[in-house]
Short mmCIF file of C-alpha atoms and ligand atoms in Angstrom, two decimals:
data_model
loop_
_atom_site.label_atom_id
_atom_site.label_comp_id
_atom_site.label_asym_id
_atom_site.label_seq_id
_atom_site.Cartn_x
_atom_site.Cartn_y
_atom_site.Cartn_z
CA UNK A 1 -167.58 -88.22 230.67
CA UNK A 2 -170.47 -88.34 228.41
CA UNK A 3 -167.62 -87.91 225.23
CA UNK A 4 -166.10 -91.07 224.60
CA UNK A 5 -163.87 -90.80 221.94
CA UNK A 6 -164.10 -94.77 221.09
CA UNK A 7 -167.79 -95.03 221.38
CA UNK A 8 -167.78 -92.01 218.73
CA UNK A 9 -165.33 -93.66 216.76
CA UNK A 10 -166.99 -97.52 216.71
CA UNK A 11 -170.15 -95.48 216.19
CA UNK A 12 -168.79 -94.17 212.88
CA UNK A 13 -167.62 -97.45 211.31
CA UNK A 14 -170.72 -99.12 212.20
CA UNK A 15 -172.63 -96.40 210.63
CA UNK A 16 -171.10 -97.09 207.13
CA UNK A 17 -172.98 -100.52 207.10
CA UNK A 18 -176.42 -98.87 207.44
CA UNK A 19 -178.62 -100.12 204.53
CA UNK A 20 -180.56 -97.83 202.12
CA UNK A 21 -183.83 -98.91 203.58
CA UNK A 22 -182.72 -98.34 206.87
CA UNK A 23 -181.15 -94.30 205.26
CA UNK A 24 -184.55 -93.64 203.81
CA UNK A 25 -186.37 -94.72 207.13
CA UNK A 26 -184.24 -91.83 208.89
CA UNK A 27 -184.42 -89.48 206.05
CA UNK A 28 -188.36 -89.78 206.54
CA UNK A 29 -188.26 -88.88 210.28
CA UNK A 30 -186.26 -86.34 209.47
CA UNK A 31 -188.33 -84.76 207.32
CA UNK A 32 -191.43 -84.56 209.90
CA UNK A 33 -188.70 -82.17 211.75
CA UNK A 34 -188.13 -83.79 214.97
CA UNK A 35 -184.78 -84.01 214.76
CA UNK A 36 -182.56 -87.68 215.17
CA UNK A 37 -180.64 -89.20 217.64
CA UNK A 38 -176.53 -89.13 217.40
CA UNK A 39 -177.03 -92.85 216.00
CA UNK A 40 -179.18 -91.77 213.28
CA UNK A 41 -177.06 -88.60 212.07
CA UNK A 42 -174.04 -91.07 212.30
CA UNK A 43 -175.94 -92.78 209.77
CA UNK A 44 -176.72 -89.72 207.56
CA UNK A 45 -173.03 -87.90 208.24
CA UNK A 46 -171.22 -91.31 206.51
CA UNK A 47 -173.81 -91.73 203.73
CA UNK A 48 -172.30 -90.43 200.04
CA UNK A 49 -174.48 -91.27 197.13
CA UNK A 50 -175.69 -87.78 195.80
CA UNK A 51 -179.26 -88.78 195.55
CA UNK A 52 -178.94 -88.68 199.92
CA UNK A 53 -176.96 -86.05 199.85
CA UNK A 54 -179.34 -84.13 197.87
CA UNK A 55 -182.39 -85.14 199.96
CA UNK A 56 -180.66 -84.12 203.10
CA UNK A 57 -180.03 -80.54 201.34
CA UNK A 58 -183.88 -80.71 200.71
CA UNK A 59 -185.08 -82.05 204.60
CA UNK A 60 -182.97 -79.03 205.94
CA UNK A 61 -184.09 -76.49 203.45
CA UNK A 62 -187.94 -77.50 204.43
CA UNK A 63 -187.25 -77.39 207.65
CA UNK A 64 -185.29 -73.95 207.91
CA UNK A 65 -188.43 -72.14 205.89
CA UNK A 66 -190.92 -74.34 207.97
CA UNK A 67 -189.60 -73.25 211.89
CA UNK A 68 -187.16 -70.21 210.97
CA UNK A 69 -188.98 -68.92 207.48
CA UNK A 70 -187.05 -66.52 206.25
CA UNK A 71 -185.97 -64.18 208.95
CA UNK A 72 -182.48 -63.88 210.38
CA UNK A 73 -181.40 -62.83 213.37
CA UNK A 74 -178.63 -60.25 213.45
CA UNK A 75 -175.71 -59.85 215.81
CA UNK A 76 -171.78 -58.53 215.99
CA UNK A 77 -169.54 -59.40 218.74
CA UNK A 78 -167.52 -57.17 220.78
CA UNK A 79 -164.12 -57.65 222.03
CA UNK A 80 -163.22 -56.24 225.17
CA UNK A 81 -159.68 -57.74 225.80
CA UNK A 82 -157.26 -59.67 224.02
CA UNK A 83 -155.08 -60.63 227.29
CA UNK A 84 -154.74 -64.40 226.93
CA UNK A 85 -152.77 -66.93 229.35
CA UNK A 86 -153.60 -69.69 227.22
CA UNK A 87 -151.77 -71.44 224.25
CA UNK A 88 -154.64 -72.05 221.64
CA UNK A 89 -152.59 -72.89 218.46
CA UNK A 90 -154.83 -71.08 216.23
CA UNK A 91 -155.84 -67.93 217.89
CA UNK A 92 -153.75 -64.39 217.86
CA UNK A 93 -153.94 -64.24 220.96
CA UNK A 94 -152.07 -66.79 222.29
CA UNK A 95 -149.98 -65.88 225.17
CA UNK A 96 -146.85 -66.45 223.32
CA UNK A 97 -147.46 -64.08 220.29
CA UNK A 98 -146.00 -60.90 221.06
CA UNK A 99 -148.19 -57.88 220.44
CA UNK A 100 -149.29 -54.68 222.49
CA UNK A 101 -152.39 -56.11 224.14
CA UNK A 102 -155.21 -54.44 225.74
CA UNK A 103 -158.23 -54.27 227.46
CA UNK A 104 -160.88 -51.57 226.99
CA UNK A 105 -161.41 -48.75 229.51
CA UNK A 106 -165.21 -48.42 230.39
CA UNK A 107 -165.05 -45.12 228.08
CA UNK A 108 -163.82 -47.11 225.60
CA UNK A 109 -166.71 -49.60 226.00
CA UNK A 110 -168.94 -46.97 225.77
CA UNK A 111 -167.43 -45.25 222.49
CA UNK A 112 -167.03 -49.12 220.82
CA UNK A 113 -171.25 -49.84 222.36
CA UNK A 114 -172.26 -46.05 220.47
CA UNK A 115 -170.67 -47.91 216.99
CA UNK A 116 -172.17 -51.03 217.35
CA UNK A 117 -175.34 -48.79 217.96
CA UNK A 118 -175.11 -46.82 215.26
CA UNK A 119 -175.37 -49.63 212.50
CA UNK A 120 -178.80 -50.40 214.08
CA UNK A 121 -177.57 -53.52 216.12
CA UNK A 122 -179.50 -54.98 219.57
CA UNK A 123 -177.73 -58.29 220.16
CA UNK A 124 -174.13 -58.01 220.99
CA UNK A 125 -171.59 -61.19 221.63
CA UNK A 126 -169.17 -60.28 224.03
CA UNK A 127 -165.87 -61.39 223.77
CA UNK A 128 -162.66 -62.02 225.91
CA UNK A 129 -159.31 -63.81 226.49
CA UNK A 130 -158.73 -65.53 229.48
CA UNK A 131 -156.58 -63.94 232.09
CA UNK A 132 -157.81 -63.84 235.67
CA UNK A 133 -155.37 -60.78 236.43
CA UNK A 134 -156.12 -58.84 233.89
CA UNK A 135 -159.90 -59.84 232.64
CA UNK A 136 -161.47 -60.89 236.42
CA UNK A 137 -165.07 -61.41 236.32
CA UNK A 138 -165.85 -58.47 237.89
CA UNK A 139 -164.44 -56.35 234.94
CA UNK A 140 -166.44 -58.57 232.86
CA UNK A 141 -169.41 -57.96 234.56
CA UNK A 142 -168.78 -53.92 234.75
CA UNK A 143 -168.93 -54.15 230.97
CA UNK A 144 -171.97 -55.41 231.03
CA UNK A 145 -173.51 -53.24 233.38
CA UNK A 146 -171.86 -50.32 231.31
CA UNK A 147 -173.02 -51.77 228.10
CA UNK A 148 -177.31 -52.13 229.29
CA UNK A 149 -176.79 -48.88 230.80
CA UNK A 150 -176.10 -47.19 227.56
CA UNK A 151 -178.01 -45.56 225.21
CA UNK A 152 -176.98 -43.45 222.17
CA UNK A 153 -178.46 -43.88 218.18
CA UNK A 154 -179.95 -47.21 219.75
CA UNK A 155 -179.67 -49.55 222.17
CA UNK A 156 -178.23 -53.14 222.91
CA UNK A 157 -180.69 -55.25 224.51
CA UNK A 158 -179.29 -58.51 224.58
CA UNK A 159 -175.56 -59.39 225.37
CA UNK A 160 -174.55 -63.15 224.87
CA UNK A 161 -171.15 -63.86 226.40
CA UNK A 162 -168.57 -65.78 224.89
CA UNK A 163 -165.67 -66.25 228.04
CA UNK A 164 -163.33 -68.59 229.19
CA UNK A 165 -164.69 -72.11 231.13
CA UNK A 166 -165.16 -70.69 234.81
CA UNK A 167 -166.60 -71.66 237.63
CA UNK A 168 -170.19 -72.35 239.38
CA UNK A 169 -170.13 -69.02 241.26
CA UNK A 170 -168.78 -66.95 238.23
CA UNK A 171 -171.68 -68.24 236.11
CA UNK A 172 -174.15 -67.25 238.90
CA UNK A 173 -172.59 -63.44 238.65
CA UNK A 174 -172.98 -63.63 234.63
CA UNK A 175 -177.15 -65.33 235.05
CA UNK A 176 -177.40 -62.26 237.46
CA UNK A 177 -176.15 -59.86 235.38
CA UNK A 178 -179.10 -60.95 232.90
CA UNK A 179 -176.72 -62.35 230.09
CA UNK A 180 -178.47 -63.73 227.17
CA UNK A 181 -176.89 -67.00 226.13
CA UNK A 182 -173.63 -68.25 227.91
CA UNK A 183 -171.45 -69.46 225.10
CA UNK A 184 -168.05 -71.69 224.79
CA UNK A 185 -166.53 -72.93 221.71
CA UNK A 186 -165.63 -76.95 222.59
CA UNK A 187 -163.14 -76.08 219.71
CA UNK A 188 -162.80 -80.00 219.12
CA UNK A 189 -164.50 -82.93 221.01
CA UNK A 190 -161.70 -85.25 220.20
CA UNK A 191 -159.64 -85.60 223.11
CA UNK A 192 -156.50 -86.02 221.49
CA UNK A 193 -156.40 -83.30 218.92
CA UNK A 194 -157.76 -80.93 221.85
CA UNK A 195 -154.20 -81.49 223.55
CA UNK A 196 -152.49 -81.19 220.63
CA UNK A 197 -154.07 -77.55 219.30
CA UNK A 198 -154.23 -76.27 223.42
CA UNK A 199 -150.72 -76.23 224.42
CA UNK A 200 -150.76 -74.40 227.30
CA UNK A 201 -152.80 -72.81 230.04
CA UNK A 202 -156.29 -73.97 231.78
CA UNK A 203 -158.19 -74.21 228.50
CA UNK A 204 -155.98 -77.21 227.98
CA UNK A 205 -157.72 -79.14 230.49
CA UNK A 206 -160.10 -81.18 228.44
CA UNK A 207 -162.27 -82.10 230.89
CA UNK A 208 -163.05 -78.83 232.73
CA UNK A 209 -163.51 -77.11 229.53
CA UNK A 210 -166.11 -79.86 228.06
CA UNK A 211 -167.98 -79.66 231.62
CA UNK A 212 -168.67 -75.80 231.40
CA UNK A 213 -171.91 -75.73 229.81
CA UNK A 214 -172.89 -78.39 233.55
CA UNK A 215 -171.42 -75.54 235.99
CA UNK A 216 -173.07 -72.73 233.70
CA UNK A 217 -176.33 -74.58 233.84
CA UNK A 218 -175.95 -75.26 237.50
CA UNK A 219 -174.85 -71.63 238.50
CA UNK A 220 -178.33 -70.75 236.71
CA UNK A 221 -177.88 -69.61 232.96
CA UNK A 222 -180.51 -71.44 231.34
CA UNK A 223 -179.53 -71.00 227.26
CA UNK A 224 -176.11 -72.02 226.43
CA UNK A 225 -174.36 -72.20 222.64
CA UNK A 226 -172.07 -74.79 221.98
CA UNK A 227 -169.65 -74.84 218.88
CA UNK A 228 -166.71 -76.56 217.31
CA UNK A 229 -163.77 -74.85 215.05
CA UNK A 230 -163.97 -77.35 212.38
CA UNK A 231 -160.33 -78.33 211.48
CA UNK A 232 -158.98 -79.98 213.92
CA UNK A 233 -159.83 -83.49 213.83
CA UNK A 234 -162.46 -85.60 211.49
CA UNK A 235 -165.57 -83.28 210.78
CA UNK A 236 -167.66 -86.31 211.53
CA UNK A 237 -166.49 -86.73 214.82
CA UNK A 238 -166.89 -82.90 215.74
CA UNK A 239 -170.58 -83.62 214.67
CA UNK A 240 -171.43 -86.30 216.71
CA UNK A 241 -169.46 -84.78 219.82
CA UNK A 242 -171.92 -81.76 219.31
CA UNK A 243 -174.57 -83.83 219.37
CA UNK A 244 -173.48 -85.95 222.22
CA UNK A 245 -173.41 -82.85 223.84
CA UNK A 246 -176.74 -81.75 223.32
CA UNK A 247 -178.37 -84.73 224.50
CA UNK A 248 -176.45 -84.67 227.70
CA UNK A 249 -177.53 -80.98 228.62
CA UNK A 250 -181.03 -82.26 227.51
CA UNK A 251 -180.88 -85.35 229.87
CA UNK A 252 -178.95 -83.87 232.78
CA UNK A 253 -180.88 -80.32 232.59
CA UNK A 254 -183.95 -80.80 230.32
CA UNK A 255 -182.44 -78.85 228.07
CA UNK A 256 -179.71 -78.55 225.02
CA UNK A 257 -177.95 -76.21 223.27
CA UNK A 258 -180.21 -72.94 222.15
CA UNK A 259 -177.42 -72.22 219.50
CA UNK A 260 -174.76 -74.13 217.84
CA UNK A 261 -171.81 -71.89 216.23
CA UNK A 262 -170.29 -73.57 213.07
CA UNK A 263 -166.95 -71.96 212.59
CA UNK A 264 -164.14 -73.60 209.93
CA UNK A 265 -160.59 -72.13 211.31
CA UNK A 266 -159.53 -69.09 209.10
CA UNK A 267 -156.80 -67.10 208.76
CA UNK A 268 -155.41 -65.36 211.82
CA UNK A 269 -152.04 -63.35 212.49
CA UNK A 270 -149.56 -65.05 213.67
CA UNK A 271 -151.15 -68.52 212.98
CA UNK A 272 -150.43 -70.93 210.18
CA UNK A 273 -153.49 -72.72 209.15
CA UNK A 274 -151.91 -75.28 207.13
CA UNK A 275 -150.63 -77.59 209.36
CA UNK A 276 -154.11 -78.66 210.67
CA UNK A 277 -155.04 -81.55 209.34
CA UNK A 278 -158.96 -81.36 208.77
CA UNK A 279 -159.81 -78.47 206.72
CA UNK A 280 -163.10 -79.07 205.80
CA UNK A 281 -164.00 -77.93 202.39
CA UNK A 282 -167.34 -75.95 201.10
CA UNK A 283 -169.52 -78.86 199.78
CA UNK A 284 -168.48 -80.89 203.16
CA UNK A 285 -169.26 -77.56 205.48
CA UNK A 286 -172.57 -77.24 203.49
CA UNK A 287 -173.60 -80.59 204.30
CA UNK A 288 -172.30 -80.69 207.54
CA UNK A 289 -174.47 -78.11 208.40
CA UNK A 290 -177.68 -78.95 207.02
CA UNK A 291 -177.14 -82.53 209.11
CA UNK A 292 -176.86 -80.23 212.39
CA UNK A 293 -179.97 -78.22 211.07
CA UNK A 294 -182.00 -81.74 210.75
CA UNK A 295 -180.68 -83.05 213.58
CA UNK A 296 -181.67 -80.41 216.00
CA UNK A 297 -184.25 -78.35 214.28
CA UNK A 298 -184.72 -75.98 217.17
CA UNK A 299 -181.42 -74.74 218.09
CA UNK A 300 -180.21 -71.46 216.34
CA UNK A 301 -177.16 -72.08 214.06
CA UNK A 302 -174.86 -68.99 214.16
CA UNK A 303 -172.24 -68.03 211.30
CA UNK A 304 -169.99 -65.27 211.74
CA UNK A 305 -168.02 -63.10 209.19
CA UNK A 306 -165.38 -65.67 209.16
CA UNK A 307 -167.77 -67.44 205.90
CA UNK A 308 -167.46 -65.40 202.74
CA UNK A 309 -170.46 -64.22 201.23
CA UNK A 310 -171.03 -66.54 198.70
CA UNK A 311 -171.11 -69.50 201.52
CA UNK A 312 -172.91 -67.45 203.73
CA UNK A 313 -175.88 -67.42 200.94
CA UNK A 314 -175.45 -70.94 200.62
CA UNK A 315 -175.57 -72.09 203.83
CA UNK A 316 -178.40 -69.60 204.78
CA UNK A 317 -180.97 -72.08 202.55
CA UNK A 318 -179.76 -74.70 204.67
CA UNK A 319 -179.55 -74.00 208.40
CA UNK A 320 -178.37 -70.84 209.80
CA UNK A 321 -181.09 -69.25 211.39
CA UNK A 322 -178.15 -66.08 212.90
CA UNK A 323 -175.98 -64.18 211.25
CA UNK A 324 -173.24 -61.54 212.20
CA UNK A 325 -172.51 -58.14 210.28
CA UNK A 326 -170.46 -55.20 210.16
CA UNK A 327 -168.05 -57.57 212.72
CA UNK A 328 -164.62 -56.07 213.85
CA UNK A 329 -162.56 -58.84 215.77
CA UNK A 330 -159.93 -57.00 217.89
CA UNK A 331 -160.39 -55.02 221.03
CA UNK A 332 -161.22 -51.55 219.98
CA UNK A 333 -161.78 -52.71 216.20
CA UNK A 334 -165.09 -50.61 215.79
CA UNK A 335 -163.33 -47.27 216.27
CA UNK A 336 -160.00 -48.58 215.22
CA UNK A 337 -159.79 -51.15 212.30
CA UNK A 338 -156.51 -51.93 212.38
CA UNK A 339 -156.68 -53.46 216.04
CA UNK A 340 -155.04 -57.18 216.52
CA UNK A 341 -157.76 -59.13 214.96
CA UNK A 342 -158.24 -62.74 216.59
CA UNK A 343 -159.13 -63.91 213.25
CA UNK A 344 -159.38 -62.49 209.81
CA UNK A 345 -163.10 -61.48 208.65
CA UNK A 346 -163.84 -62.72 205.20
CA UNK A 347 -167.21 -60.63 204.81
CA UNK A 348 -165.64 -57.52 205.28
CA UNK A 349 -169.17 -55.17 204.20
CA UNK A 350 -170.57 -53.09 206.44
CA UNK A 351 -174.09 -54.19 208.42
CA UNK A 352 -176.14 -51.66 206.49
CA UNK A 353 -174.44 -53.58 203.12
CA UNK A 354 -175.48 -57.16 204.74
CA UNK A 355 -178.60 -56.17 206.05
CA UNK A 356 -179.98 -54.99 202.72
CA UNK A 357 -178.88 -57.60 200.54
CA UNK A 358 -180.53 -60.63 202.90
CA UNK A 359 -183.82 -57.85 202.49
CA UNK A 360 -183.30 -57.77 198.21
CA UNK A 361 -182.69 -61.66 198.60
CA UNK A 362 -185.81 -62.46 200.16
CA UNK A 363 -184.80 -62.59 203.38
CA UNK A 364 -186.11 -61.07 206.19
CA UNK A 365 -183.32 -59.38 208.79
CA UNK A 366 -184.75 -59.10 212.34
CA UNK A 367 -182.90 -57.34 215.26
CA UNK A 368 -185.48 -59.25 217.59
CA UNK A 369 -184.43 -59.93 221.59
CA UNK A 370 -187.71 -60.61 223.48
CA UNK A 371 -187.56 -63.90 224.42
CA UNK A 372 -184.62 -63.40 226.87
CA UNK A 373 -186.30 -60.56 227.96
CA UNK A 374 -189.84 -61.80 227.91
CA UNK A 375 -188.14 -64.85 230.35
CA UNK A 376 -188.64 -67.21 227.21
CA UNK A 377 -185.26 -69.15 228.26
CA UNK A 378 -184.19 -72.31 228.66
CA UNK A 379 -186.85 -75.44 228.94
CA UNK A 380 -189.70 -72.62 228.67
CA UNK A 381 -188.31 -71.50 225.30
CA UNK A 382 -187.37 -75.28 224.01
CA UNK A 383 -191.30 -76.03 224.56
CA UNK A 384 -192.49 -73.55 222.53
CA UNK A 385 -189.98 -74.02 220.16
CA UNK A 386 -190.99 -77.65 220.14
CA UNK A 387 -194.14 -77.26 219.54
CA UNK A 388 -193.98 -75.05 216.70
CA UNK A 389 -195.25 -72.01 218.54
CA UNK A 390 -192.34 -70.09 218.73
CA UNK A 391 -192.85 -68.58 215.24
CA UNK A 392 -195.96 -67.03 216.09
CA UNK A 393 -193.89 -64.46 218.24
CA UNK A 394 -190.63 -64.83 216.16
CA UNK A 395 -192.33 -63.28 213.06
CA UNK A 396 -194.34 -60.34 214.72
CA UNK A 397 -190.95 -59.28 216.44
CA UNK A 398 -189.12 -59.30 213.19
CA UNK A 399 -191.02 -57.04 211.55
CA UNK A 400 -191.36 -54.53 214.45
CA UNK A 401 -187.48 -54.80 214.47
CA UNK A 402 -186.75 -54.51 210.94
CA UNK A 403 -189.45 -51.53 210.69
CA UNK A 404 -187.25 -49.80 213.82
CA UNK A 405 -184.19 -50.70 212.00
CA UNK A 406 -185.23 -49.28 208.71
CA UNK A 407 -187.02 -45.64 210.93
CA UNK A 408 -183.92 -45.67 212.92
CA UNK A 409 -181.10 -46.00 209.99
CA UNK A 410 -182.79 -46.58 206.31
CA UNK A 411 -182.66 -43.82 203.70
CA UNK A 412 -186.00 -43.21 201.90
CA UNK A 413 -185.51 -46.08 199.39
CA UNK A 414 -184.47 -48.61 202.14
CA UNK A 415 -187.65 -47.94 204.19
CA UNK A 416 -189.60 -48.03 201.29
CA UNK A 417 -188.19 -51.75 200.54
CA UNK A 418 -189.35 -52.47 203.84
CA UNK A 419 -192.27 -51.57 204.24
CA UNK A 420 -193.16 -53.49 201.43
CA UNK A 421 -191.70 -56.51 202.89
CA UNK A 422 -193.75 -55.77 206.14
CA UNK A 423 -196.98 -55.22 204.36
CA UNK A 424 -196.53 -58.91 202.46
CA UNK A 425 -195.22 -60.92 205.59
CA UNK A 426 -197.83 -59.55 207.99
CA UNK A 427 -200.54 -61.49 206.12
CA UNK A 428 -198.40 -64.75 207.25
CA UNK A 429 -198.91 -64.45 210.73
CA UNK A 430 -201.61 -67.01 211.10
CA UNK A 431 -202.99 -65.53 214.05
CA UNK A 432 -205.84 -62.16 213.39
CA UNK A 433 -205.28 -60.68 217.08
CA UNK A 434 -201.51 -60.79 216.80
CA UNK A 435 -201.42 -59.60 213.12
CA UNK A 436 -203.69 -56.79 214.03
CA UNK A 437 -201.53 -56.17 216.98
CA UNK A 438 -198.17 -56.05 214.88
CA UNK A 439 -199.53 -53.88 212.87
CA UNK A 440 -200.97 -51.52 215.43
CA UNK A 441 -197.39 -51.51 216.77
CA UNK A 442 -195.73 -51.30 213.07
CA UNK A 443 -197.80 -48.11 213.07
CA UNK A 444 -196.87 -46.56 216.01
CA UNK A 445 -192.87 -47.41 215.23
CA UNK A 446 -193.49 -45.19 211.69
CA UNK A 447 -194.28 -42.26 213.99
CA UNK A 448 -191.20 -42.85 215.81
CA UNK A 449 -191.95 -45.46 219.66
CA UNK A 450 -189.43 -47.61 220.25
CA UNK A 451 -188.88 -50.86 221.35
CA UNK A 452 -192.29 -53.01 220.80
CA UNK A 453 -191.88 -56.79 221.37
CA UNK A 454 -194.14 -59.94 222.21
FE1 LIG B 1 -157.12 -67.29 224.47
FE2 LIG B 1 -159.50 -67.99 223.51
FE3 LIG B 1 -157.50 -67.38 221.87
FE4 LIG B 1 -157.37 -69.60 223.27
S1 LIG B 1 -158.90 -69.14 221.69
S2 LIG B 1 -155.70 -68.14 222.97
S3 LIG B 1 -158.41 -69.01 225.16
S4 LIG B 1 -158.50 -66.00 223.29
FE1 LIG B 2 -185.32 -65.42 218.80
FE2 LIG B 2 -187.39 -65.42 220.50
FE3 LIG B 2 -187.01 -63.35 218.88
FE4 LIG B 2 -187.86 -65.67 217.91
S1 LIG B 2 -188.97 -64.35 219.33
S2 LIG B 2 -186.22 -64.37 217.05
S3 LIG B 2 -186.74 -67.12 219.19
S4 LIG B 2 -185.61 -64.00 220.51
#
């Protein structure tokens, strides 16, 4: 098993005896942005002093503007059932909380798909309990089929899916299906506090859960997002599992994670929060992140609605490159708030509310999808990432999305605001045939085409 929870652990207390010259030697390779080994962020995660804390604030800032600038990618899951066989101690829907529980009908997917739709949204995160009888595979792949083929005020181009650890064949159905990014929450590396917060059910098996991302790989999907629920046992150690992770997806298939989620556990019904042990607070969650952000510069880091919107500003300097809005966490919870919620949503403003105030902070919202669908994936996408190319196409598509977002949904003002974001960012794409391009296409989107992308 390429987790080894004493390896992590020695790693840690030897990390503590790193000298400052040897600190400032890793803080300069970090700042040339090509990211450190797990022995090197060991090293940064268990230094203290406030002057290093404040230079890896500053790496991760200057790297975030340098590969991500300032555009954000939005997204809102979807919940399509809340049956659950498992016994996750901090989730709502843990088989032995008692509530009515559901699964949507394919109307209903269509009538939740026209909401997410409306508030301009492309990239959708499915999401479902486990329950073989209830949520097969083949339901979950009639959603998607039902979701692609649907089209009201918009469309959803892109569907990650967030399901249960399954098996080589299942993850062939979901690659075929033309998912986006496969992704699994490891919830903790740390084998121990795993058993203790999965009671129940196969997502207690440790091993098959942490081996996923291997059959998902193997059965074809080529961009997976890993994740921990930060909580559960020692933040540090949830770090370097993450990033033992990574480098065995990159060693066994060439490739890591394309996103890492960074959820702290929340508030849920039914769930009492304070009897896990390893709450991590704001300044440590800031500077958690930022160490992910240096030491994997080109995988996406996605924050959710759980973050209020105070950290969410904080931690968008830093690191997170995605961003949901306008989220409702329960089955149904577009067209019915009050829905079971599997966790309570701290940023509780609408997309449109979100959207503008990343555009009034400088920020620069894009609903882009193409590399999925251009068949940037996987090792193809990591190279161009790599090699700092990946923001030539990143920034056109932003703009044409925001532009279709703002001709789609905007009132007079917001388009305005826009437009003059538009007309000042297209002078930073480097490149005169692609600027002149984007703004052919910009053009053509003001008098109402759809759907440009490179
Ligand atoms: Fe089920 Fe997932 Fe909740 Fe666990 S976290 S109870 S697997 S829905
Ligand atoms: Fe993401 Fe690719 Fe779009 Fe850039 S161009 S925002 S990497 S989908």
């Amino acid at each position: 098993m390429f987790i080894d929870k004493t390896y992590i652990e020695d790693l840690l207390k030897n990390a503590k005896n790193t000298t400052e010259s040897e600190l400032n030697a890793i803080l300069d390779k970090a700042s040339k942005g090509l990211g450190l080994s797990h022995r090197e962020t060991a090293a940064l995660l268990t230094a203290t002093t406030p002057m290093h804390t404040q230079r890896i604030f500053e790496i991760a800032n200057q790297i975030k503007q340098n590969i991500y600038g300032n555009r954000i990618v939005m997204f809102a899951p979807l919940y399509v059932s809340d049956y659950c066989v498992n016994q996750c101690a901090y989730c709502s829907y843990n088989s032995k909380h008692r509530f009515d529980r559901r699964k949507l009908t394919m109307e209903e997917v269509r009538q939740e798909v026209a909401l997410l739709e409306r508030m301009g949204h492309k990239r959708i995160a499915l999401e479902a309990g486990e329950h073989e009888g209830e949520c097969s595979i083949d339901y979950i792949l009639e959603c998607i089929t039902t979701i692609y083929q649907m089209k009201s005020e918009g469309e959803i181009r892109r569907i990650n899916v967030n399901i249960a650890a399954t098996t080589v064949e299942n993850y062939r159905k979901l690659h075929s299906a033309g998912i986006g990014t496969y992704i699994l929450f490891q919830e903790t590396y740390h084998p121990d506090q795993y058993k203790k917060v999965h009671l129940a059910g196969p997502k207690a098996d440790y091993a098959y859960h942490t081996t996923a991302f291997d059959r998902a790989m193997e059965g074809g999907i080529e961009d997976v997002g890993g994740g921990v629920l930060f909580g559960f046992a020692d933040p540090l150690f949830e770090v370097m599992g993450l990033l033992l992770h990574n480098e065995h997806l990159e060693e066994t298939f060439g490739v890591g994670f394309h996103t890492i989620s960074v959820p702290r556990v929340c508030p849920a019904p039914s769930v009492d929060t304070s009897v896990f042990p390893y709450l991590v607070d704001d300044d440590l969650f800031e500077k958690l992140v930022a160490i992910i952000r240096i030491a994997v510069p080109f995988t996406g880091i996605i924050l959710s609605t759980r973050e209020s919107s105070q950290m969410r500003k904080r931690l968008l300097k830093i690191g997170i490159s995605q961003l949901s809005a306008g989220s409702a966490t329960g089955v149904g919870g577009y067209k019915n708030a009050n829905q079971n919620p599997q966790f309570t949503v701290t940023d509780e403003r609408s997309a449109f509310e979100i959207i503008s105030e990343l555009l009034e902070t400088g920020y620069l919202p894009s609903f882009c999808t193409a590399c999925y669908r251009s068949g940037r994936t996987g090792d193809r996408f990591m190279s161009l990432a790599k090699s700092g190319q990946i923001k030539n196409v990143c920034l056109p598509n932003a703009l044409m999305t925001l532009c279709e977002y703002a001709q789609d949904y905007g009132s007079d003002a917001f388009r305005e605001k826009v437009y003059a974001a538009v007309e000042r960012e297209l002078l930073g794409i480097a490149n005169e045939v692609m600027r002149e391009r984007t703004r052919d296409s910009i053009a053509k989107i003001k008098q109402g085409q759809h759907d440009f992308f490179v």
